[in-house]
Amino acid sequence: MKKYLLAVQFDESAPWPPEEDLRQRARTSKVTADMQAAGCWVFVGGLVGSHATTVVRPGNGTTTMTDGPFAETKEQLGGFWVIQCDDLDQALAWGEKCALACGSPIEVRPFEDAHGTEHEDV
Amino acid sequence: MDLDGIYRAEYGRCVATLTRLLGDIDLAEEFVQDAFAVAVQKWEQAPPPNPGAWIVTTARNRAIDRLRRESTREARHAQALLLRQPDELQEVGPVRDDQLRMMFTCCHPALSPLARTALTLRLLGGLEVAEIARAYLVPEATVFQRIVRAKKKIRDAGIPYRVPEAAELPDRLTSVLTVLYLVFNEGYASTLGRLLRTDLCLEAVRLTRELAELMPDEPEVLGLLALLLLTEARRPARVGPSGELVVLAEQDRSLWNRQLIAEGHELVRRCLRRNQPGPYQLQAAINAVHTDGPATDWAQVLALYDQLLRHTPTPIVALNRAVAIAEVHGPGPALAAIDELDLPGYHLLPATRADLLARLGRTAEAITAYDLAITLATNDTERTHLRRRRARLEREA
């Protein structure tokens, strides 16, 4: 099994009206429940807006802190799922469900231990 | 002995089967190349009766030998896969389904469109990186990088090596057909005078033929094959004695390849019987009308374009439809039909406008449109063709 990150690229410049926000939350909860039922769910989390973000940077053995997200772009990480499945096609199928539920683009990215199949094979 | 011919015909099949056996495209390529190197020495005068099976068996045996001695993770993984197939006969050959798997993997929508084309030509067509680079007029390093990156993504992202399930098949098949169509088009649109470009057309036809054999029940696959055959059939008439472009209406029909046309027509009839029209089948049907009898039945072509436009409402289809409108209803209505089209940078829009304006006697406007088309045209043959038309118009004015 491989693990995949499904990251929600949320457009913060155009927030949802409250009633649409509720509907969207209901839709994403449903997707999470489906993942759990399918046995591929690992983690899910929604994030507070990027206004609440602080960046901690290393330098010369010490650190500095700055307010705000790392990159000031319109689209910010809004939340994410972690799932495990056989291959990219399965991950993309969940990605499609997530994108429709969120109304936002989803970045599908494999975790680094992707080659870890050797434990089962050898 | 035609080793080049065998290589071109068998490379893709062998790599596809070895990829399944070893679970890795790079390893598969390495051992298939290895086996061909052995073949050069062993075959001497004549190849074995089934060269593909010989290559696969040799590649597999060499893979087993070497992987046993190695202990990298890739080697252990590949060895485990090999050992899991104890039932395979001693003599193994290329498995046809593997090629289908490879086509779907190479044309996976998670890969960039350019990577899909390069991978398909390299892994399925057996074209060398240098050949692909020359055909697409890009530096070799660019093609090489694109292929390396795509293979890395296939491995790291876990793009599966299998034929998609029924639910995803229509979308995924479209992606495969698009790649084959684009390869052909790249060869056809700029074929003139360049042998390598002709290779792209032939390769696209060969791969589409194989796909049609593997998926004989998919009407759009048959449609694409028919479209390519009927287009390819007219190629000998498309270029004049001094390398100039000859338009359909002025082509010497006796130069057309009758055998390909007959094959294309038969495929179109098979599609019609199925009655599940799609964009490739409709384009094939249009080309069947063009290649039927001594002259084109334009009313039928227009009816097919109407259907195609409903299916695929793109400005390119609308532009081609306008050419049929001009033949059936005259240049005035055709000009009205393309007035609103937005195709920035596409030379055939002003070229078609110029043609229609000239037929309406609006010479000055036609010349301006030809000038724009000449600036936008990307290949010399087409540019020369447009200049000739413009000059003829000026002489007549």
Short mmCIF file of C-alpha atoms in Angstrom, two decimals:
data_model
loop_
_atom_site.label_atom_id
_atom_site.label_comp_id
_atom_site.label_asym_id
_atom_site.label_seq_id
_atom_site.Cartn_x
_atom_site.Cartn_y
_atom_site.Cartn_z
CA MET A 1 0.00 0.00 0.00
CA LYS A 2 1.15 3.52 -0.76
CA LYS A 3 0.25 6.65 1.15
CA TYR A 4 -0.94 9.79 -0.61
CA LEU A 5 -1.53 13.35 0.53
CA LEU A 6 -4.66 15.00 -0.83
CA ALA A 7 -4.10 18.71 -0.19
CA VAL A 8 -6.88 21.25 -0.65
CA GLN A 9 -5.76 24.39 -2.49
CA PHE A 10 -8.16 26.90 -1.01
CA ASP A 11 -8.66 30.30 -2.66
CA GLU A 12 -8.66 32.67 0.33
CA SER A 13 -9.47 35.73 -1.76
CA ALA A 14 -12.97 34.38 -2.38
CA PRO A 15 -14.30 32.86 0.87
CA TRP A 16 -17.56 30.90 0.85
CA PRO A 17 -20.81 32.44 2.10
CA PRO A 18 -21.77 30.78 5.46
CA GLU A 19 -24.53 28.55 4.11
CA GLU A 20 -22.29 27.26 1.28
CA ASP A 21 -19.55 26.70 3.85
CA LEU A 22 -21.89 24.43 5.82
CA ARG A 23 -22.85 22.48 2.73
CA GLN A 24 -19.21 22.09 1.80
CA ARG A 25 -18.35 20.77 5.27
CA ALA A 26 -21.18 18.26 5.04
CA ARG A 27 -19.87 17.09 1.65
CA THR A 28 -16.27 16.69 2.83
CA SER A 29 -17.39 14.82 5.98
CA LYS A 30 -19.24 12.43 3.69
CA VAL A 31 -16.07 11.83 1.64
CA THR A 32 -14.11 11.17 4.84
CA ALA A 33 -16.78 8.70 5.98
CA ASP A 34 -16.57 6.95 2.58
CA MET A 35 -12.78 6.72 2.94
CA GLN A 36 -13.17 5.19 6.38
CA ALA A 37 -15.71 2.70 5.07
CA ALA A 38 -13.35 1.77 2.23
CA GLY A 39 -10.52 1.24 4.70
CA CYS A 40 -8.12 3.71 3.08
CA TRP A 41 -8.48 6.67 5.45
CA VAL A 42 -5.43 7.65 7.52
CA PHE A 43 -5.90 11.26 8.53
CA VAL A 44 -7.98 14.34 7.79
CA GLY A 45 -7.71 17.92 9.02
CA GLY A 46 -9.06 21.33 8.07
CA LEU A 47 -6.82 24.34 8.64
CA VAL A 48 -7.58 27.82 10.00
CA GLY A 49 -6.97 30.57 7.42
CA SER A 50 -3.41 31.65 6.63
CA HIS A 51 -3.86 34.87 8.68
CA ALA A 52 -3.18 32.70 11.73
CA THR A 53 0.09 31.35 10.32
CA THR A 54 3.57 32.07 11.67
CA VAL A 55 6.80 31.10 9.91
CA VAL A 56 9.83 30.03 11.95
CA ARG A 57 13.10 30.26 9.99
CA PRO A 58 16.47 28.76 10.87
CA GLY A 59 19.70 30.75 10.47
CA ASN A 60 23.10 30.79 12.15
CA GLY A 61 22.01 28.23 14.69
CA THR A 62 19.12 30.37 15.87
CA THR A 63 15.64 31.16 14.52
CA THR A 64 13.51 34.15 13.54
CA MET A 65 9.73 34.37 13.43
CA THR A 66 7.60 36.20 10.92
CA ASP A 67 3.88 36.72 10.68
CA GLY A 68 1.92 35.23 7.82
CA PRO A 69 2.26 32.26 5.49
CA PHE A 70 5.51 31.33 3.76
CA ALA A 71 4.29 32.54 0.38
CA GLU A 72 1.71 35.31 0.00
CA THR A 73 -0.35 33.63 -2.70
CA LYS A 74 -4.08 33.61 -3.29
CA GLU A 75 -4.31 29.86 -2.91
CA GLN A 76 -3.28 28.42 0.43
CA LEU A 77 -3.34 24.98 1.97
CA GLY A 78 -6.86 24.75 3.35
CA GLY A 79 -6.72 21.24 4.77
CA PHE A 80 -5.74 17.75 3.77
CA TRP A 81 -6.42 14.06 3.82
CA VAL A 82 -3.89 11.27 4.05
CA ILE A 83 -5.03 8.01 2.48
CA GLN A 84 -3.46 4.67 1.68
CA CYS A 85 -4.24 2.73 -1.47
CA ASP A 86 -2.74 0.48 -4.15
CA ASP A 87 -1.81 2.98 -6.83
CA LEU A 88 -2.18 6.49 -8.19
CA ASP A 89 -5.41 5.69 -10.02
CA GLN A 90 -7.15 4.88 -6.74
CA ALA A 91 -5.69 8.01 -5.13
CA LEU A 92 -6.86 10.13 -8.08
CA ALA A 93 -10.34 8.67 -7.85
CA TRP A 94 -10.49 9.91 -4.23
CA GLY A 95 -8.92 13.19 -5.38
CA GLU A 96 -11.84 13.67 -7.77
CA LYS A 97 -14.37 13.09 -4.98
CA CYS A 98 -12.51 15.54 -2.73
CA ALA A 99 -12.29 18.22 -5.42
CA LEU A 100 -16.03 18.04 -6.09
CA ALA A 101 -16.83 18.07 -2.36
CA CYS A 102 -14.51 21.03 -1.60
CA GLY A 103 -15.08 23.00 -4.77
CA SER A 104 -11.30 23.58 -4.71
CA PRO A 105 -8.37 22.05 -6.57
CA ILE A 106 -6.74 19.07 -4.86
CA GLU A 107 -3.04 18.33 -5.05
CA VAL A 108 -2.42 14.57 -5.00
CA ARG A 109 1.07 13.72 -3.83
CA PRO A 110 2.67 10.40 -2.89
CA PHE A 111 4.52 10.03 0.42
CA GLU A 112 8.22 9.31 0.24
CA ASP A 113 8.05 5.82 1.68
CA ALA A 114 6.27 4.87 -1.52
CA HIS A 115 8.88 2.20 -2.28
CA GLY A 116 8.15 0.56 1.05
CA THR A 117 6.33 -2.26 -0.74
CA GLU A 118 9.48 -4.37 -0.32
CA HIS A 119 8.40 -5.46 3.14
CA GLU A 120 5.43 -7.29 1.70
CA ASP A 121 7.17 -8.58 -1.39
CA VAL A 122 10.43 -9.98 -0.07
CA MET B 1 19.33 -9.76 -41.70
CA ASP B 2 17.15 -6.73 -40.94
CA LEU B 3 18.01 -6.24 -37.29
CA ASP B 4 16.81 -2.62 -37.36
CA GLY B 5 13.42 -3.74 -38.62
CA ILE B 6 13.16 -6.43 -35.95
CA TYR B 7 14.24 -3.97 -33.29
CA ARG B 8 11.61 -1.44 -34.36
CA ALA B 9 8.89 -4.08 -34.47
CA GLU B 10 9.75 -5.96 -31.27
CA TYR B 11 11.32 -3.43 -28.91
CA GLY B 12 8.05 -2.02 -27.56
CA ARG B 13 6.43 -5.43 -27.12
CA CYS B 14 9.44 -6.85 -25.33
CA VAL B 15 9.84 -3.87 -23.01
CA ALA B 16 6.12 -4.04 -22.17
CA THR B 17 6.32 -7.70 -21.16
CA LEU B 18 9.60 -7.27 -19.25
CA THR B 19 8.06 -4.31 -17.40
CA ARG B 20 5.36 -6.61 -16.09
CA LEU B 21 7.88 -9.31 -15.21
CA LEU B 22 10.28 -6.93 -13.45
CA GLY B 23 7.91 -4.22 -12.23
CA ASP B 24 10.18 -1.47 -13.50
CA ILE B 25 10.43 0.25 -16.89
CA ASP B 26 14.11 1.20 -16.61
CA LEU B 27 15.17 -2.35 -15.74
CA ALA B 28 12.99 -3.68 -18.55
CA GLU B 29 14.62 -1.37 -21.09
CA GLU B 30 18.07 -2.21 -19.86
CA PHE B 31 17.63 -5.97 -20.19
CA VAL B 32 15.84 -5.76 -23.53
CA GLN B 33 18.72 -3.69 -24.93
CA ASP B 34 21.08 -6.20 -23.39
CA ALA B 35 19.28 -9.04 -25.15
CA PHE B 36 19.43 -7.22 -28.49
CA ALA B 37 23.17 -6.77 -28.01
CA VAL B 38 23.48 -10.54 -27.53
CA ALA B 39 21.27 -11.08 -30.59
CA VAL B 40 23.68 -9.14 -32.78
CA GLN B 41 26.36 -11.76 -32.07
CA LYS B 42 24.22 -14.88 -31.80
CA TRP B 43 21.88 -14.48 -34.75
CA GLU B 44 24.64 -13.87 -37.31
CA GLN B 45 22.93 -14.88 -40.56
CA ALA B 46 19.31 -15.44 -39.66
CA PRO B 47 17.09 -14.47 -36.71
CA PRO B 48 15.17 -17.23 -34.89
CA PRO B 49 11.61 -17.94 -36.11
CA ASN B 50 10.14 -15.88 -33.27
CA PRO B 51 12.60 -13.07 -32.52
CA GLY B 52 10.33 -11.41 -29.93
CA ALA B 53 10.13 -14.59 -27.84
CA TRP B 54 13.89 -15.03 -28.11
CA ILE B 55 14.49 -11.47 -26.88
CA VAL B 56 12.03 -11.76 -23.99
CA THR B 57 13.42 -15.11 -22.87
CA THR B 58 17.02 -13.92 -23.11
CA ALA B 59 16.24 -10.66 -21.32
CA ARG B 60 14.40 -12.51 -18.58
CA ASN B 61 17.15 -15.05 -18.03
CA ARG B 62 19.82 -12.38 -17.93
CA ALA B 63 17.68 -10.40 -15.50
CA ILE B 64 17.38 -13.43 -13.20
CA ASP B 65 21.14 -14.02 -13.35
CA ARG B 66 22.10 -10.50 -12.57
CA LEU B 67 19.42 -9.67 -10.04
CA ARG B 68 20.48 -12.70 -8.01
CA ARG B 69 23.93 -11.22 -7.65
CA GLU B 70 22.68 -7.79 -6.68
CA SER B 71 21.13 -6.74 -3.45
CA THR B 72 19.79 -3.25 -4.12
CA ARG B 73 16.18 -2.66 -3.22
CA GLU B 74 15.15 -2.43 -6.90
CA ALA B 75 16.90 -5.72 -7.62
CA ARG B 76 15.23 -7.49 -4.69
CA HIS B 77 11.87 -6.13 -5.70
CA ALA B 78 12.28 -7.25 -9.33
CA GLN B 79 13.56 -10.66 -8.25
CA ALA B 80 10.57 -11.15 -5.99
CA LEU B 81 8.26 -10.34 -8.88
CA LEU B 82 10.07 -12.80 -11.16
CA LEU B 83 9.90 -15.58 -8.60
CA ARG B 84 6.20 -15.07 -8.18
CA GLN B 85 5.67 -16.26 -11.75
CA PRO B 86 6.85 -19.88 -11.55
CA ASP B 87 4.16 -21.08 -13.96
CA GLU B 88 5.59 -19.20 -16.91
CA LEU B 89 6.91 -21.53 -19.57
CA GLN B 90 10.61 -21.81 -20.10
CA GLU B 91 10.21 -20.05 -23.44
CA VAL B 92 8.30 -16.83 -22.82
CA GLY B 93 7.27 -14.39 -25.49
CA PRO B 94 5.83 -10.89 -25.58
CA VAL B 95 2.30 -10.85 -24.18
CA ARG B 96 -0.07 -8.68 -26.19
CA ASP B 97 -1.97 -7.37 -23.16
CA ASP B 98 1.28 -5.98 -21.83
CA GLN B 99 1.41 -3.58 -24.76
CA LEU B 100 -2.04 -2.37 -23.93
CA ARG B 101 -0.97 -1.84 -20.31
CA MET B 102 2.04 0.08 -21.52
CA MET B 103 -0.09 2.30 -23.78
CA PHE B 104 -2.32 3.27 -20.89
CA THR B 105 0.64 3.88 -18.61
CA CYS B 106 2.50 6.04 -21.15
CA CYS B 107 -0.64 8.07 -21.89
CA HIS B 108 -1.71 8.46 -18.26
CA PRO B 109 -3.41 11.84 -17.69
CA ALA B 110 -1.15 12.46 -14.67
CA LEU B 111 1.75 12.90 -17.12
CA SER B 112 2.21 16.08 -19.14
CA PRO B 113 0.94 15.86 -22.73
CA LEU B 114 4.46 16.23 -24.13
CA ALA B 115 5.79 13.51 -21.85
CA ARG B 116 3.02 11.16 -23.00
CA THR B 117 4.02 11.59 -26.63
CA ALA B 118 7.74 11.17 -25.98
CA LEU B 119 7.21 8.10 -23.79
CA THR B 120 4.85 6.48 -26.29
CA LEU B 121 7.30 6.94 -29.15
CA ARG B 122 10.25 5.73 -27.09
CA LEU B 123 8.71 2.78 -25.21
CA LEU B 124 6.08 1.58 -27.66
CA GLY B 125 7.53 2.76 -30.94
CA GLY B 126 11.13 1.93 -30.07
CA LEU B 127 12.27 5.27 -31.51
CA GLU B 128 15.61 6.50 -30.23
CA VAL B 129 15.69 9.73 -28.23
CA ALA B 130 17.64 11.36 -31.09
CA GLU B 131 14.96 10.38 -33.60
CA ILE B 132 12.18 11.83 -31.46
CA ALA B 133 14.18 15.03 -30.98
CA ARG B 134 14.76 15.40 -34.73
CA ALA B 135 11.11 14.71 -35.51
CA TYR B 136 9.91 17.35 -33.07
CA LEU B 137 12.75 19.78 -33.79
CA VAL B 138 13.73 20.03 -30.12
CA PRO B 139 17.13 19.41 -28.53
CA GLU B 140 17.92 15.80 -27.65
CA ALA B 141 18.55 16.74 -24.02
CA THR B 142 14.99 18.08 -23.77
CA VAL B 143 13.44 14.83 -24.95
CA PHE B 144 15.80 12.80 -22.78
CA GLN B 145 14.90 14.80 -19.68
CA ARG B 146 11.21 14.62 -20.41
CA ILE B 147 11.37 10.83 -20.65
CA VAL B 148 13.50 10.43 -17.53
CA ARG B 149 11.17 12.66 -15.53
CA ALA B 150 8.06 10.86 -16.76
CA LYS B 151 9.48 7.45 -15.86
CA LYS B 152 10.41 8.76 -12.43
CA LYS B 153 6.87 10.00 -11.91
CA ILE B 154 5.41 6.66 -13.02
CA ARG B 155 7.54 4.93 -10.40
CA ASP B 156 7.32 7.43 -7.53
CA ALA B 157 3.66 8.37 -7.86
CA GLY B 158 2.59 4.77 -8.38
CA ILE B 159 1.01 5.11 -11.83
CA PRO B 160 -0.34 1.58 -12.28
CA TYR B 161 0.66 -0.81 -15.03
CA ARG B 162 -2.73 -2.11 -16.03
CA VAL B 163 -5.63 -1.58 -18.37
CA PRO B 164 -8.12 0.76 -16.65
CA GLU B 165 -11.41 -0.61 -15.35
CA ALA B 166 -14.62 -0.09 -17.28
CA ALA B 167 -15.61 3.02 -15.31
CA GLU B 168 -12.43 4.93 -16.09
CA LEU B 169 -11.85 3.44 -19.52
CA PRO B 170 -13.60 6.09 -21.67
CA ASP B 171 -11.52 8.97 -20.25
CA ARG B 172 -8.29 7.05 -20.28
CA LEU B 173 -8.84 5.74 -23.78
CA THR B 174 -9.41 9.30 -24.99
CA SER B 175 -5.98 10.19 -23.66
CA VAL B 176 -4.37 7.29 -25.58
CA LEU B 177 -6.20 8.20 -28.79
CA THR B 178 -5.20 11.85 -28.44
CA VAL B 179 -1.52 10.92 -28.20
CA LEU B 180 -1.70 8.71 -31.31
CA TYR B 181 -3.62 11.39 -33.19
CA LEU B 182 -1.12 14.08 -32.22
CA VAL B 183 1.83 11.93 -33.25
CA PHE B 184 0.23 11.42 -36.66
CA ASN B 185 -0.66 15.07 -37.02
CA GLU B 186 2.81 16.21 -36.11
CA GLY B 187 4.08 14.01 -38.90
CA TYR B 188 1.39 14.95 -41.39
CA ALA B 189 1.17 18.71 -40.94
CA SER B 190 4.87 19.09 -41.57
CA THR B 191 5.63 15.89 -43.44
CA LEU B 192 6.51 17.59 -46.64
CA GLY B 193 9.98 16.67 -47.76
CA ARG B 194 11.10 15.37 -44.39
CA LEU B 195 11.54 11.65 -44.24
CA LEU B 196 11.60 11.52 -40.44
CA ARG B 197 8.25 13.18 -40.22
CA THR B 198 6.85 10.49 -42.46
CA ASP B 199 8.13 8.02 -39.87
CA LEU B 200 5.91 9.65 -37.25
CA CYS B 201 2.84 9.07 -39.45
CA LEU B 202 3.74 5.45 -40.06
CA GLU B 203 4.46 4.89 -36.38
CA ALA B 204 1.10 6.40 -35.38
CA VAL B 205 -0.68 4.17 -37.92
CA ARG B 206 1.21 1.09 -36.69
CA LEU B 207 0.42 1.74 -33.02
CA THR B 208 -3.22 2.56 -33.75
CA ARG B 209 -3.50 -0.64 -35.76
CA GLU B 210 -2.17 -2.60 -32.77
CA LEU B 211 -4.57 -0.80 -30.44
CA ALA B 212 -7.45 -1.68 -32.79
CA GLU B 213 -6.41 -5.33 -32.70
CA LEU B 214 -6.26 -5.25 -28.90
CA MET B 215 -9.55 -3.36 -28.45
CA PRO B 216 -11.65 -4.34 -31.47
CA ASP B 217 -14.89 -3.44 -29.69
CA GLU B 218 -14.11 0.22 -29.11
CA PRO B 219 -15.71 2.20 -31.95
CA GLU B 220 -13.56 5.31 -31.40
CA VAL B 221 -10.38 3.22 -31.75
CA LEU B 222 -11.64 1.93 -35.11
CA GLY B 223 -12.67 5.49 -35.96
CA LEU B 224 -9.19 6.83 -35.29
CA LEU B 225 -7.59 4.05 -37.31
CA ALA B 226 -9.93 4.75 -40.23
CA LEU B 227 -9.21 8.48 -39.99
CA LEU B 228 -5.45 7.93 -40.04
CA LEU B 229 -5.61 5.42 -42.93
CA LEU B 230 -7.82 7.65 -45.07
CA THR B 231 -5.56 10.64 -44.43
CA GLU B 232 -2.38 8.65 -44.98
CA ALA B 233 -3.82 7.28 -48.24
CA ARG B 234 -3.87 10.76 -49.77
CA ARG B 235 -0.33 11.66 -48.82
CA PRO B 236 1.30 10.78 -52.18
CA ALA B 237 -0.98 13.34 -53.87
CA ARG B 238 -0.49 16.02 -51.27
CA VAL B 239 2.87 17.23 -52.51
CA GLY B 240 3.55 18.35 -56.10
CA PRO B 241 6.66 17.63 -58.16
CA SER B 242 8.59 20.57 -56.72
CA GLY B 243 7.56 19.87 -53.14
CA GLU B 244 4.62 22.26 -53.15
CA LEU B 245 1.37 21.67 -51.25
CA VAL B 246 -1.54 20.42 -53.37
CA VAL B 247 -4.99 21.07 -51.87
CA LEU B 248 -7.64 18.35 -51.86
CA ALA B 249 -9.63 19.77 -54.79
CA GLU B 250 -6.54 19.84 -57.01
CA GLN B 251 -5.08 16.46 -56.02
CA ASP B 252 -4.46 13.75 -58.59
CA ARG B 253 -6.76 11.07 -57.22
CA SER B 254 -5.00 8.33 -59.15
CA LEU B 255 -2.06 8.78 -56.75
CA TRP B 256 -4.14 7.89 -53.71
CA ASN B 257 -3.41 4.58 -52.03
CA ARG B 258 -6.44 2.46 -52.99
CA GLN B 259 -5.65 -0.30 -50.52
CA LEU B 260 -5.60 2.05 -47.52
CA ILE B 261 -8.78 3.73 -48.72
CA ALA B 262 -10.58 0.39 -49.03
CA GLU B 263 -9.44 -0.55 -45.52
CA GLY B 264 -10.54 2.84 -44.15
CA HIS B 265 -13.96 2.61 -45.81
CA GLU B 266 -14.50 -0.87 -44.39
CA LEU B 267 -13.70 0.42 -40.89
CA VAL B 268 -16.09 3.35 -41.31
CA ARG B 269 -18.83 0.93 -42.33
CA ARG B 270 -18.12 -1.17 -39.23
CA CYS B 271 -18.46 2.00 -37.11
CA LEU B 272 -21.73 2.94 -38.79
CA ARG B 273 -23.16 -0.48 -37.99
CA ARG B 274 -22.34 0.04 -34.32
CA ASN B 275 -24.06 3.41 -34.32
CA GLN B 276 -22.17 4.91 -31.36
CA PRO B 277 -20.70 7.95 -33.12
CA GLY B 278 -17.79 9.85 -31.61
CA PRO B 279 -15.44 12.58 -32.84
CA TYR B 280 -12.88 10.27 -34.49
CA GLN B 281 -15.54 8.20 -36.21
CA LEU B 282 -17.20 11.34 -37.56
CA GLN B 283 -13.90 12.71 -38.86
CA ALA B 284 -13.23 9.32 -40.43
CA ALA B 285 -16.67 9.40 -42.07
CA ILE B 286 -15.91 12.88 -43.48
CA ASN B 287 -12.68 11.55 -44.95
CA ALA B 288 -14.51 8.53 -46.31
CA VAL B 289 -16.80 10.89 -48.23
CA HIS B 290 -13.77 12.80 -49.55
CA THR B 291 -12.23 9.58 -50.81
CA ASP B 292 -15.42 8.08 -52.26
CA GLY B 293 -15.95 8.35 -56.03
CA PRO B 294 -14.52 10.93 -58.41
CA ALA B 295 -15.55 14.03 -56.41
CA THR B 296 -16.57 15.00 -52.86
CA ASP B 297 -20.26 15.00 -51.96
CA TRP B 298 -20.17 18.26 -50.00
CA ALA B 299 -23.76 18.13 -48.74
CA GLN B 300 -22.90 14.87 -46.97
CA VAL B 301 -19.69 16.36 -45.62
CA LEU B 302 -21.60 19.34 -44.23
CA ALA B 303 -24.15 17.07 -42.56
CA LEU B 304 -21.31 15.17 -40.87
CA TYR B 305 -19.66 18.43 -39.77
CA ASP B 306 -22.97 19.54 -38.24
CA GLN B 307 -22.94 16.33 -36.21
CA LEU B 308 -19.26 16.72 -35.31
CA LEU B 309 -19.78 20.30 -34.15
CA ARG B 310 -22.55 19.15 -31.81
CA HIS B 311 -20.17 16.53 -30.43
CA THR B 312 -17.05 18.70 -30.28
CA PRO B 313 -18.00 22.38 -30.35
CA THR B 314 -14.49 23.76 -30.93
CA PRO B 315 -13.48 26.67 -33.17
CA ILE B 316 -11.31 24.34 -35.31
CA VAL B 317 -14.31 22.14 -36.13
CA ALA B 318 -16.37 25.28 -36.86
CA LEU B 319 -13.64 26.49 -39.21
CA ASN B 320 -13.52 23.19 -41.12
CA ARG B 321 -17.30 23.15 -41.27
CA ALA B 322 -17.20 26.60 -42.91
CA VAL B 323 -15.23 25.13 -45.81
CA ALA B 324 -18.11 22.71 -46.38
CA ILE B 325 -20.66 25.55 -46.03
CA ALA B 326 -18.83 27.43 -48.79
CA GLU B 327 -19.16 24.44 -51.13
CA VAL B 328 -22.84 23.87 -50.39
CA HIS B 329 -24.22 27.38 -49.75
CA GLY B 330 -21.50 29.65 -51.17
CA PRO B 331 -18.69 31.79 -49.72
CA GLY B 332 -21.01 34.43 -48.18
CA PRO B 333 -22.66 32.19 -45.55
CA ALA B 334 -19.30 30.52 -44.91
CA LEU B 335 -17.67 33.87 -44.17
CA ALA B 336 -20.50 34.70 -41.75
CA ALA B 337 -19.94 31.36 -40.02
CA ILE B 338 -16.28 32.08 -39.23
CA ASP B 339 -16.69 35.77 -38.39
CA GLU B 340 -16.96 35.17 -34.66
CA LEU B 341 -14.27 32.51 -34.39
CA ASP B 342 -11.44 33.11 -31.99
CA LEU B 343 -8.29 31.18 -32.92
CA PRO B 344 -5.36 33.40 -32.06
CA GLY B 345 -2.17 32.57 -33.94
CA TYR B 346 -3.78 29.85 -36.09
CA HIS B 347 -2.87 30.54 -39.72
CA LEU B 348 -5.69 28.51 -41.24
CA LEU B 349 -8.33 30.97 -39.97
CA PRO B 350 -7.01 33.97 -42.01
CA ALA B 351 -6.13 31.56 -44.86
CA THR B 352 -9.73 30.36 -45.03
CA ARG B 353 -11.02 33.93 -44.72
CA ALA B 354 -8.72 35.00 -47.56
CA ASP B 355 -10.01 32.21 -49.74
CA LEU B 356 -13.65 33.09 -49.10
CA LEU B 357 -13.07 36.84 -49.56
CA ALA B 358 -11.31 36.16 -52.87
CA ARG B 359 -14.28 34.10 -54.06
CA LEU B 360 -16.57 37.01 -53.13
CA GLY B 361 -14.43 39.38 -55.23
CA ARG B 362 -13.25 41.31 -52.14
CA THR B 363 -9.66 41.17 -53.37
CA ALA B 364 -8.03 43.85 -51.20
CA GLU B 365 -9.40 42.29 -48.00
CA ALA B 366 -8.39 38.86 -49.24
CA ILE B 367 -4.79 40.00 -49.77
CA THR B 368 -4.63 41.45 -46.25
CA ALA B 369 -5.92 38.15 -44.86
CA TYR B 370 -3.33 36.19 -46.91
CA ASP B 371 -0.61 38.43 -45.50
CA LEU B 372 -1.69 37.61 -41.96
CA ALA B 373 -1.88 33.89 -42.76
CA ILE B 374 1.63 33.98 -44.29
CA THR B 375 3.01 35.61 -41.14
CA LEU B 376 1.36 33.00 -38.91
CA ALA B 377 2.16 29.88 -40.96
CA THR B 378 4.80 27.77 -39.24
CA ASN B 379 6.11 25.61 -42.05
CA ASP B 380 7.75 26.59 -45.32
CA THR B 381 5.60 24.47 -47.59
CA GLU B 382 2.39 26.00 -46.31
CA ARG B 383 3.88 29.48 -46.45
CA THR B 384 4.90 28.96 -50.09
CA HIS B 385 1.43 27.69 -50.87
CA LEU B 386 -0.18 30.79 -49.35
CA ARG B 387 2.24 33.11 -51.19
CA ARG B 388 1.35 31.46 -54.48
CA ARG B 389 -2.35 31.96 -53.84
CA ARG B 390 -1.78 35.57 -52.91
CA ALA B 391 0.30 36.17 -56.04
CA ARG B 392 -2.32 34.57 -58.26
CA LEU B 393 -4.97 36.82 -56.75
CA GLU B 394 -2.86 39.93 -57.35
CA ARG B 395 -2.28 38.96 -60.98
CA GLU B 396 -5.99 38.47 -61.56
CA ALA B 397 -6.94 41.76 -59.89
#
